[in-house]
Amino acid sequence: MHEIRTFLTIAARHLCHPVRSKPAIEAIENDGQTLPEPKRSSSTFTTFGCLACDAIYFRGELPLESDLFETYVRDFAWASLEPVGYGEVTHVIIPRHFTEELYIGEGNNVRYFNGWMHEQDIDGLSALLNDVGVKHNLTAQVLELKRF
C-alpha cells in the first residue's frame, strides 16, 4: 500500500471527530433551524504539480476512508478537485487546533453565527503512524508528512 494511502487511512480513522470543541463566541439565535454538525477534521495539502505552479495549498477536512481507493484519493473532502493520485501528494499538514465559523443568512441579514475552536489528537495519530513505520514530523502545533 502506498505510504500516503496508509497515512490517510489511519488519519481518517483516528481523526473522525475533534477531541475537544468549544464555542469561540456566543451564538446568535438560530430561529429554530437545524444547524450543520461542526467539521470533523482539518488538514492542508498540496501536490507536486501545485508546488511547481504558484505553490498552491488546499485546506479542508481529511478525506473519508470511503474516498481512499487503491491508487488515488477520490476527493480530499473539498469537492473542488479531481481525484488525486497518491504519488502526486507532496505535503500534508494536520494542525493541532483549527477554527470554524458558521454563518446562516446573507449580507447584513445574518440570522445565525457561531465559531468553534477544535482540537485534533495529533499525538495519538503520530503514535499510530510510528507503529506502522510511516515517517512524519510532529511539533507542538502540527503533524506533517512531507515528500520533498
N, CA, C and O atoms as a DFTB+ gen file, in Angstrom:
592 C
 N C O
     1  1       0.854      -1.177       0.000
     2  2       0.000       0.000       0.000
     3  2       0.900       1.240       0.000
     4  3       1.927       1.253       0.679
     5  1       0.540       2.247      -0.729
     6  2       1.305       3.481      -0.813
     7  2       1.335       4.169       0.550
     8  3       0.330       4.186       1.261
     9  1       2.494       4.739       0.917
    10  2       2.658       5.391       2.218
    11  2       1.620       6.493       2.453
    12  3       1.118       6.636       3.568
    13  1       1.296       7.267       1.422
    14  2       0.289       8.330       1.565
    15  2      -1.073       7.721       1.868
    16  3      -1.816       8.242       2.700
    17  1      -1.408       6.613       1.193
    18  2      -2.692       5.960       1.458
    19  2      -2.742       5.447       2.894
    20  3      -3.760       5.591       3.570
    21  1      -1.653       4.853       3.358
    22  2      -1.589       4.371       4.746
    23  2      -1.779       5.548       5.709
    24  3      -2.558       5.464       6.658
    25  1      -1.063       6.637       5.455
    26  2      -1.164       7.841       6.280
    27  2      -2.615       8.331       6.335
    28  3      -3.148       8.588       7.415
    29  1      -3.247       8.458       5.164
    30  2      -4.612       8.989       5.108
    31  2      -5.635       8.037       5.709
    32  3      -6.608       8.482       6.318
    33  1      -5.430       6.739       5.548
    34  2      -6.350       5.757       6.130
    35  2      -6.323       5.845       7.654
    36  3      -7.370       5.885       8.299
    37  1      -5.129       5.874       8.217
    38  2      -5.004       5.964       9.677
    39  2      -5.555       7.296      10.173
    40  3      -6.249       7.342      11.189
    41  1      -5.250       8.380       9.460
    42  2      -5.751       9.705       9.860
    43  2      -7.274       9.761       9.781
    44  3      -7.917      10.312      10.674
    45  1      -7.865       9.194       8.713
    46  2      -9.325       9.200       8.561
    47  2     -10.001       8.446       9.703
    48  3     -11.050       8.865      10.194
    49  1      -9.407       7.347      10.118
    50  2      -9.986       6.564      11.226
    51  2      -9.814       7.261      12.568
    52  3     -10.733       7.279      13.387
    53  1      -8.636       7.836      12.791
    54  2      -8.319       8.401      14.105
    55  2      -8.891       9.799      14.318
    56  3      -9.276      10.153      15.433
    57  1      -8.946      10.590      13.254
    58  2      -9.402      11.976      13.389
    59  2     -10.801      12.155      12.814
    60  3     -11.050      13.112      12.081
    61  1     -11.707      11.250      13.134
    62  2     -13.071      11.320      12.596
    63  2     -13.935      12.342      13.339
    64  3     -15.065      12.606      12.929
    65  1     -13.418      12.914      14.420
    66  2     -14.092      14.000      15.136
    67  2     -13.057      14.682      16.033
    68  3     -12.085      14.047      16.444
    69  1     -13.252      15.959      16.340
    70  2     -12.287      16.648      17.218
    71  2     -12.283      16.045      18.616
    72  3     -13.291      15.503      19.068
    73  1     -11.146      16.141      19.299
    74  2     -11.052      15.675      20.681
    75  2     -11.860      16.589      21.584
    76  3     -12.593      16.133      22.462
    77  1     -11.712      17.891      21.352
    78  2     -12.429      18.901      22.121
    79  2     -12.906      19.980      21.170
    80  3     -12.220      20.337      20.213
    81  1     -14.086      20.487      21.449
    82  2     -14.610      21.633      20.712
    83  2     -15.247      22.564      21.718
    84  3     -15.918      22.124      22.652
    85  1     -15.036      23.842      21.525
    86  2     -15.702      24.800      22.400
    87  2     -16.112      25.991      21.554
    88  3     -15.403      26.380      20.626
    89  1     -17.253      26.564      21.878
    90  2     -17.657      27.757      21.132
    91  2     -16.622      28.862      21.310
    92  3     -16.202      29.166      22.427
    93  1     -16.227      29.446      20.207
    94  2     -15.273      30.554      20.275
    95  2     -15.983      31.858      20.621
    96  3     -15.377      32.775      21.175
    97  1     -17.264      31.936      20.292
    98  2     -18.071      33.118      20.584
    99  2     -19.498      32.680      20.850
   100  3     -19.876      31.550      20.541
   101  1     -20.278      33.560      21.414
   102  2     -21.685      33.246      21.679
   103  2     -22.484      33.171      20.388
   104  3     -22.275      33.959      19.466
   105  1     -23.387      32.229      20.335
   106  2     -24.237      32.072      19.152
   107  2     -25.344      33.120      19.143
   108  3     -25.869      33.506      20.188
   109  1     -25.683      33.566      17.946
   110  2     -26.856      34.404      17.748
   111  2     -28.040      33.457      17.589
   112  3     -27.864      32.362      17.056
   113  1     -29.215      33.826      18.021
   114  2     -30.399      32.975      17.909
   115  2     -30.537      32.428      16.494
   116  3     -30.414      33.175      15.523
   117  1     -30.792      31.131      16.373
   118  2     -30.825      30.498      15.052
   119  2     -32.234      30.317      14.497
   120  3     -32.397      29.620      13.495
   121  1     -33.233      30.897      15.089
   122  2     -34.618      30.823      14.609
   123  2     -35.118      29.388      14.474
   124  3     -35.963      29.103      13.624
   125  1     -34.603      28.485      15.303
   126  2     -35.086      27.107      15.296
   127  2     -34.613      26.266      14.124
   128  3     -35.102      25.151      13.946
   129  1     -33.689      26.752      13.328
   130  2     -33.186      25.976      12.193
   131  2     -32.260      24.867      12.675
   132  3     -31.570      25.008      13.685
   133  1     -32.259      23.757      11.931
   134  2     -31.299      22.697      12.207
   135  2     -29.944      23.153      11.689
   136  3     -29.806      23.520      10.522
   137  1     -28.970      23.129      12.546
   138  2     -27.642      23.597      12.176
   139  2     -26.753      22.420      11.790
   140  3     -26.903      21.327      12.335
   141  1     -25.831      22.632      10.857
   142  2     -24.931      21.553      10.466
   143  2     -23.998      21.173      11.608
   144  3     -23.723      21.977      12.498
   145  1     -23.518      19.941      11.568
   146  2     -22.546      19.484      12.559
   147  2     -21.229      20.223      12.342
   148  3     -20.899      20.577      11.210
   149  1     -20.478      20.456      13.406
   150  2     -19.148      21.043      13.230
   151  2     -18.259      20.115      12.398
   152  3     -18.518      18.914      12.313
   153  1     -17.232      20.665      11.795
   154  2     -16.304      19.872      10.982
   155  2     -15.676      18.775      11.824
   156  3     -15.468      18.939      13.026
   157  1     -15.376      17.653      11.180
   158  2     -14.792      16.516      11.890
   159  2     -13.283      16.589      11.958
   160  3     -12.681      15.982      12.843
   161  1     -12.643      17.332      11.029
   162  2     -11.184      17.413      10.996
   163  2     -10.767      18.597      10.125
   164  3     -11.593      19.252       9.489
   165  1      -9.456      18.848      10.119
   166  2      -8.917      19.885       9.243
   167  2      -7.528      19.459       8.792
   168  3      -6.762      18.877       9.560
   169  1      -7.217      19.756       7.540
   170  2      -5.897      19.458       7.000
   171  2      -5.612      20.390       5.836
   172  3      -6.513      21.025       5.288
   173  1      -4.350      20.457       5.473
   174  2      -3.911      21.227       4.326
   175  2      -2.997      20.318       3.517
   176  3      -2.215      19.556       4.086
   177  1      -3.091      20.393       2.198
   178  2      -2.203      19.562       1.397
   179  2      -1.891      20.232       0.075
   180  3      -2.567      21.173      -0.343
   181  1      -0.848      19.725      -0.578
   182  2      -0.514      20.162      -1.921
   183  2       0.044      18.975      -2.703
   184  3       0.337      17.917      -2.146
   185  1       0.179      19.186      -4.000
   186  2       0.730      18.154      -4.887
   187  2       1.997      18.703      -5.542
   188  3       2.271      19.901      -5.473
   189  1       2.767      17.816      -6.178
   190  2       3.956      18.270      -6.894
   191  2       3.569      19.273      -7.970
   192  3       4.257      20.278      -8.149
   193  1       2.474      19.015      -8.694
   194  2       2.022      19.932      -9.736
   195  2       1.660      21.300      -9.205
   196  3       1.981      22.314      -9.824
   197  1       0.993      21.337      -8.064
   198  2       0.605      22.618      -7.462
   199  2       1.820      23.379      -6.940
   200  3       1.846      24.609      -6.996
   201  1       2.824      22.670      -6.436
   202  2       4.035      23.350      -5.984
   203  2       4.798      23.945      -7.164
   204  3       5.399      25.013      -7.050
   205  1       4.768      23.241      -8.300
   206  2       5.501      23.698      -9.477
   207  2       4.869      24.938     -10.105
   208  3       5.546      25.703     -10.793
   209  1       3.585      25.134      -9.871
   210  2       2.879      26.267     -10.478
   211  2       2.138      27.038      -9.384
   212  3       1.038      26.646      -8.994
   213  1       2.713      28.103      -8.896
   214  2       2.113      29.004      -7.910
   215  2       2.155      28.516      -6.470
   216  3       1.674      29.225      -5.586
   217  1       2.702      27.348      -6.190
   218  2       2.822      26.826      -4.818
   219  2       1.497      26.889      -4.064
   220  3       1.435      27.432      -2.960
   221  1       0.443      26.339      -4.651
   222  2      -0.899      26.370      -4.071
   223  2      -1.083      25.234      -3.063
   224  3      -0.673      24.099      -3.307
   225  1      -1.701      25.555      -1.937
   226  2      -2.109      24.567      -0.936
   227  2      -3.634      24.595      -0.839
   228  3      -4.258      25.635      -1.051
   229  1      -4.226      23.450      -0.519
   230  2      -5.674      23.322      -0.350
   231  2      -5.969      22.993       1.105
   232  3      -5.183      22.312       1.764
   233  1      -7.108      23.480       1.608
   234  2      -7.475      23.264       3.007
   235  2      -8.884      22.695       3.095
   236  3      -9.774      23.108       2.350
   237  1      -9.084      21.755       3.998
   238  2     -10.405      21.193       4.224
   239  2     -10.334      20.000       5.155
   240  3      -9.290      19.715       5.741
   241  1     -11.449      19.308       5.286
   242  2     -11.475      18.116       6.122
   243  2     -10.636      17.010       5.482
   244  3     -10.452      16.982       4.266
   245  1     -10.136      16.110       6.308
   246  2      -9.452      14.935       5.783
   247  2     -10.451      14.114       4.978
   248  3     -11.652      14.164       5.243
   249  1      -9.967      13.363       4.003
   250  2     -10.902      12.532       3.244
   251  2     -11.499      11.448       4.139
   252  3     -10.884      11.022       5.116
   253  1     -12.686      11.019       3.793
   254  2     -13.286       9.872       4.464
   255  2     -12.571       8.618       3.996
   256  3     -11.987       8.604       2.912
   257  1     -12.611       7.578       4.791
   258  2     -11.969       6.325       4.383
   259  2     -12.585       5.805       3.078
   260  3     -11.889       5.184       2.275
   261  1     -13.867       6.049       2.864
   262  2     -14.533       5.606       1.628
   263  2     -14.051       6.364       0.393
   264  3     -14.355       5.956      -0.728
   265  1     -13.301       7.467       0.572
   266  2     -12.730       8.232      -0.541
   267  2     -11.324       7.762      -0.913
   268  3     -10.726       8.285      -1.853
   269  1     -10.790       6.774      -0.180
   270  2      -9.429       6.299      -0.406
   271  2      -9.464       5.028      -1.254
   272  3      -9.894       3.974      -0.787
   273  1      -9.016       5.136      -2.482
   274  2      -9.004       3.995      -3.396
   275  2      -7.581       3.453      -3.515
   276  3      -6.664       3.981      -2.885
   277  1      -7.392       2.424      -4.304
   278  2      -6.090       1.753      -4.397
   279  2      -4.962       2.705      -4.814
   280  3      -3.878       2.658      -4.233
   281  1      -5.200       3.561      -5.805
   282  2      -4.123       4.399      -6.329
   283  2      -4.384       5.897      -6.212
   284  3      -3.526       6.697      -6.587
   285  1      -5.543       6.292      -5.702
   286  2      -5.868       7.716      -5.644
   287  2      -6.868       8.026      -4.541
   288  3      -7.558       7.145      -4.027
   289  1      -6.924       9.312      -4.193
   290  2      -7.945       9.849      -3.289
   291  2      -9.026      10.413      -4.190
   292  3      -8.751      11.264      -5.035
   293  1     -10.262       9.943      -4.015
   294  2     -11.339      10.432      -4.876
   295  2     -11.533      11.930      -4.699
   296  3     -11.717      12.656      -5.677
   297  1     -11.494      12.387      -3.477
   298  2     -11.753      13.797      -3.202
   299  2     -11.242      14.077      -1.804
   300  3     -11.596      13.367      -0.864
   301  1     -10.424      15.088      -1.652
   302  2      -9.879      15.434      -0.345
   303  2     -10.921      16.179       0.475
   304  3     -10.585      17.094       1.226
   305  1     -12.188      15.791       0.335
   306  2     -13.315      16.348       1.078
   307  2     -13.570      17.812       0.755
   308  3     -14.285      18.490       1.493
   309  1     -12.997      18.310      -0.338
   310  2     -13.219      19.697      -0.726
   311  2     -14.164      19.803      -1.904
   312  3     -14.741      20.866      -2.130
   313  1     -14.337      18.745      -2.654
   314  2     -15.190      18.735      -3.852
   315  2     -14.744      19.757      -4.887
   316  3     -15.499      20.079      -5.805
   317  1     -13.535      20.268      -4.750
   318  2     -13.057      21.233      -5.731
   319  2     -11.958      20.646      -6.603
   320  3     -11.461      21.307      -7.515
   321  1     -11.589      19.432      -6.327
   322  2     -10.511      18.808      -7.078
   323  2     -10.974      17.525      -7.741
   324  3     -11.928      16.883      -7.301
   325  1     -10.289      17.173      -8.791
   326  2     -10.456      15.864      -9.409
   327  2      -9.777      14.851      -8.486
   328  3      -9.134      15.247      -7.514
   329  1      -9.905      13.560      -8.769
   330  2      -9.144      12.579      -7.978
   331  2      -7.640      12.908      -8.002
   332  3      -7.107      13.383      -9.005
   333  1      -6.985      12.645      -6.883
   334  2      -5.562      12.932      -6.745
   335  2      -4.831      11.619      -6.500
   336  3      -5.131      10.908      -5.541
   337  1      -3.861      11.291      -7.375
   338  2      -3.052      10.084      -7.186
   339  2      -2.160      10.225      -5.971
   340  3      -1.646      11.309      -5.696
   341  1      -1.969       9.127      -5.235
   342  2      -1.128       9.189      -4.038
   343  2       0.290       9.650      -4.370
   344  3       0.921      10.342      -3.571
   345  1       0.787       9.272      -5.539
   346  2       2.120       9.671      -5.954
   347  2       2.262      11.161      -6.180
   348  3       3.381      11.674      -6.196
   349  1       1.150      11.873      -6.355
   350  2       1.170      13.321      -6.567
   351  2       1.162      14.110      -5.256
   352  3       1.622      15.251      -5.211
   353  1       0.636      13.494      -4.185
   354  2       0.537      14.208      -2.907
   355  2       1.939      14.447      -2.368
   356  3       2.713      13.509      -2.179
   357  1       2.258      15.713      -2.123
   358  2       3.609      16.126      -1.743
   359  2       3.740      16.461      -0.266
   360  3       4.735      16.110       0.369
   361  1       2.739      17.140       0.280
   362  2       2.846      17.675       1.631
   363  2       1.452      17.696       2.251
   364  3       0.520      18.251       1.670
   365  1       1.311      17.093       3.425
   366  2       0.052      17.116       4.174
   367  2       0.354      17.677       5.555
   368  3       1.290      17.235       6.220
   369  1      -0.437      18.647       5.981
   370  2      -0.280      19.268       7.298
   371  2      -1.595      19.117       8.055
   372  3      -2.662      19.459       7.546
   373  1      -1.501      18.604       9.268
   374  2      -2.682      18.473      10.129
   375  2      -2.428      19.290      11.386
   376  3      -1.555      18.940      12.179
   377  1      -3.182      20.385      11.585
   378  2      -2.954      21.236      12.760
   379  2      -3.546      20.630      14.037
   380  3      -4.527      19.888      13.990
   381  1      -2.944      20.954      15.152
   382  2      -3.497      20.502      16.443
   383  2      -4.829      21.203      16.710
   384  3      -5.762      20.584      17.223
   385  1      -4.923      22.480      16.369
   386  2      -6.147      23.262      16.586
   387  2      -6.611      23.850      15.270
   388  3      -5.802      24.194      14.409
   389  1      -7.913      23.961      15.123
   390  2      -8.464      24.682      13.977
   391  2      -9.763      25.349      14.394
   392  3     -10.461      24.891      15.298
   393  1     -10.068      26.446      13.708
   394  2     -11.301      27.174      13.998
   395  2     -12.283      26.969      12.861
   396  3     -11.910      26.637      11.735
   397  1     -13.524      27.173      13.183
   398  2     -14.601      27.036      12.201
   399  2     -15.638      28.103      12.497
   400  3     -15.981      28.350      13.653
   401  1     -16.130      28.726      11.451
   402  2     -17.179      29.729      11.602
   403  2     -18.370      29.326      10.754
   404  3     -18.206      28.828       9.641
   405  1     -19.548      29.537      11.270
   406  2     -20.782      29.177      10.578
   407  2     -21.668      30.415      10.495
   408  3     -21.970      31.047      11.508
   409  1     -22.074      30.747       9.295
   410  2     -22.992      31.865       9.058
   411  2     -24.225      31.320       8.348
   412  3     -24.100      30.536       7.408
   413  1     -25.402      31.722       8.782
   414  2     -26.633      31.416       8.058
   415  2     -27.286      32.753       7.769
   416  3     -27.552      33.535       8.682
   417  1     -27.536      33.008       6.524
   418  2     -28.060      34.298       6.087
   419  2     -27.080      34.920       5.113
   420  3     -25.998      34.382       4.877
   421  1     -27.456      36.042       4.555
   422  2     -26.600      36.688       3.563
   423  2     -26.450      38.173       3.871
   424  3     -27.342      38.801       4.442
   425  1     -25.300      38.719       3.478
   426  2     -25.063      40.151       3.629
   427  2     -25.248      40.628       5.054
   428  3     -24.665      40.077       5.988
   429  1     -26.063      41.653       5.212
   430  2     -26.331      42.199       6.539
   431  2     -27.444      41.456       7.266
   432  3     -27.799      41.817       8.388
   433  1     -27.999      40.423       6.639
   434  2     -29.103      39.671       7.219
   435  2     -28.628      38.319       7.756
   436  3     -29.240      37.293       7.460
   437  1     -27.561      38.303       8.529
   438  2     -27.073      37.056       9.122
   439  2     -27.977      36.712      10.295
   440  3     -28.069      37.465      11.265
   441  1     -28.649      35.557      10.196
   442  2     -29.576      35.131      11.247
   443  2     -28.888      34.285      12.310
   444  3     -29.369      34.184      13.439
   445  1     -27.763      33.677      11.949
   446  2     -27.073      32.822      12.906
   447  2     -25.580      32.911      12.636
   448  3     -25.150      32.906      11.482
   449  1     -24.806      32.990      13.680
   450  2     -23.357      32.969      13.556
   451  2     -22.803      32.260      14.771
   452  3     -23.240      32.506      15.896
   453  1     -21.845      31.383      14.549
   454  2     -21.156      30.752      15.664
   455  2     -19.751      30.400      15.214
   456  3     -19.493      30.245      14.020
   457  1     -18.866      30.278      16.146
   458  2     -17.497      29.869      15.849
   459  2     -17.057      28.833      16.855
   460  3     -17.444      28.880      18.023
   461  1     -16.248      27.897      16.398
   462  2     -15.736      26.847      17.275
   463  2     -14.223      26.821      17.194
   464  3     -13.641      27.151      16.161
   465  1     -13.593      26.430      18.283
   466  2     -12.167      26.110      18.307
   467  2     -12.107      24.612      18.569
   468  3     -12.575      24.135      19.603
   469  1     -11.528      23.873      17.627
   470  2     -11.447      22.420      17.739
   471  2     -10.003      21.994      18.012
   472  3      -9.058      22.680      17.621
   473  1      -9.847      20.869      18.681
   474  2      -8.528      20.274      18.894
   475  2      -8.517      18.877      18.298
   476  3      -9.451      18.098      18.489
   477  1      -7.438      18.567      17.569
   478  2      -7.270      17.236      16.978
   479  2      -6.157      16.485      17.725
   480  3      -5.174      17.089      18.157
   481  1      -6.318      15.195      17.867
   482  2      -5.353      14.361      18.590
   483  2      -4.199      13.963      17.668
   484  3      -4.121      12.822      17.211
   485  1      -3.311      14.912      17.403
   486  2      -2.189      14.590      16.520
   487  2      -1.116      13.764      17.239
   488  3      -0.326      13.082      16.587
   489  1      -1.079      13.819      18.571
   490  2      -0.140      12.967      19.311
   491  2      -0.523      11.500      19.147
   492  3       0.331      10.652      18.892
   493  1      -1.808      11.211      19.296
   494  2      -2.287       9.841      19.107
   495  2      -2.094       9.365      17.675
   496  3      -1.727       8.214      17.442
   497  1      -2.345      10.259      16.711
   498  2      -2.130       9.917      15.307
   499  2      -0.658       9.611      15.063
   500  3      -0.337       8.648      14.366
   501  1       0.232      10.407      15.622
   502  2       1.664      10.179      15.459
   503  2       2.070       8.799      15.985
   504  3       2.848       8.093      15.344
   505  1       1.547       8.420      17.142
   506  2       1.870       7.100      17.705
   507  2       1.410       5.984      16.765
   508  3       2.130       5.007      16.559
   509  1       0.207       6.130      16.193
   510  2      -0.299       5.112      15.261
   511  2       0.553       5.051      13.991
   512  3       0.813       3.967      13.468
   513  1       0.983       6.199      13.502
   514  2       1.838       6.228      12.312
   515  2       3.203       5.613      12.604
   516  3       3.757       4.913      11.757
   517  1       3.750       5.866      13.792
   518  2       5.020       5.246      14.186
   519  2       4.890       3.724      14.237
   520  3       5.817       3.011      13.853
   521  1       3.748       3.225      14.709
   522  2       3.522       1.776      14.807
   523  2       3.629       1.071      13.460
   524  3       4.045      -0.086      13.395
   525  1       3.254       1.769      12.380
   526  2       3.297       1.145      11.047
   527  2       4.460       1.668      10.198
   528  3       4.562       1.338       9.017
   529  1       5.333       2.479      10.792
   530  2       6.534       2.932      10.112
   531  2       6.351       4.044       9.093
   532  3       7.173       4.183       8.188
   533  1       5.288       4.843       9.219
   534  2       5.104       5.973       8.309
   535  2       5.877       7.164       8.874
   536  3       5.575       7.654       9.962
   537  1       6.884       7.625       8.116
   538  2       7.708       8.741       8.558
   539  2       6.915      10.043       8.462
   540  3       6.230      10.299       7.472
   541  1       7.022      10.851       9.501
   542  2       6.304      12.118       9.574
   543  2       6.996      12.992      10.606
   544  3       7.891      12.529      11.313
   545  1       6.594      14.236      10.698
   546  2       7.118      15.174      11.690
   547  2       5.978      15.585      12.613
   548  3       4.846      15.783      12.172
   549  1       6.290      15.709      13.891
   550  2       5.312      16.156      14.878
   551  2       5.925      17.296      15.667
   552  3       7.021      17.166      16.213
   553  1       5.210      18.424      15.726
   554  2       5.615      19.551      16.566
   555  2       4.467      19.836      17.533
   556  3       3.454      19.137      17.523
   557  1       4.624      20.844      18.352
   558  2       3.549      21.212      19.269
   559  2       2.319      21.703      18.510
   560  3       1.201      21.613      19.019
   561  1       2.518      22.226      17.289
   562  2       1.405      22.809      16.546
   563  2       0.824      21.909      15.451
   564  3      -0.382      21.951      15.204
   565  1       1.657      21.095      14.790
   566  2       1.193      20.341      13.615
   567  2       1.824      18.959      13.518
   568  3       2.870      18.687      14.108
   569  1       1.160      18.097      12.757
   570  2       1.735      16.841      12.291
   571  2       1.826      16.985      10.778
   572  3       0.871      17.424      10.138
   573  1       2.967      16.618      10.204
   574  2       3.096      16.769       8.758
   575  2       3.780      15.561       8.150
   576  3       4.611      14.900       8.772
   577  1       3.398      15.301       6.910
   578  2       4.054      14.319       6.063
   579  2       4.563      15.108       4.863
   580  3       3.789      15.739       4.143
   581  1       5.880      15.062       4.662
   582  2       6.484      15.862       3.602
   583  2       7.326      14.954       2.728
   584  3       8.132      14.172       3.232
   585  1       7.140      15.055       1.412
   586  2       7.860      14.195       0.468
   587  2       8.818      14.980      -0.401
   588  3       9.037      14.620      -1.558
   589  1       9.395      16.049       0.132
   590  2      10.400      16.811      -0.627
   591  2      11.465      17.312       0.331
   592  3      12.410      17.979      -0.091
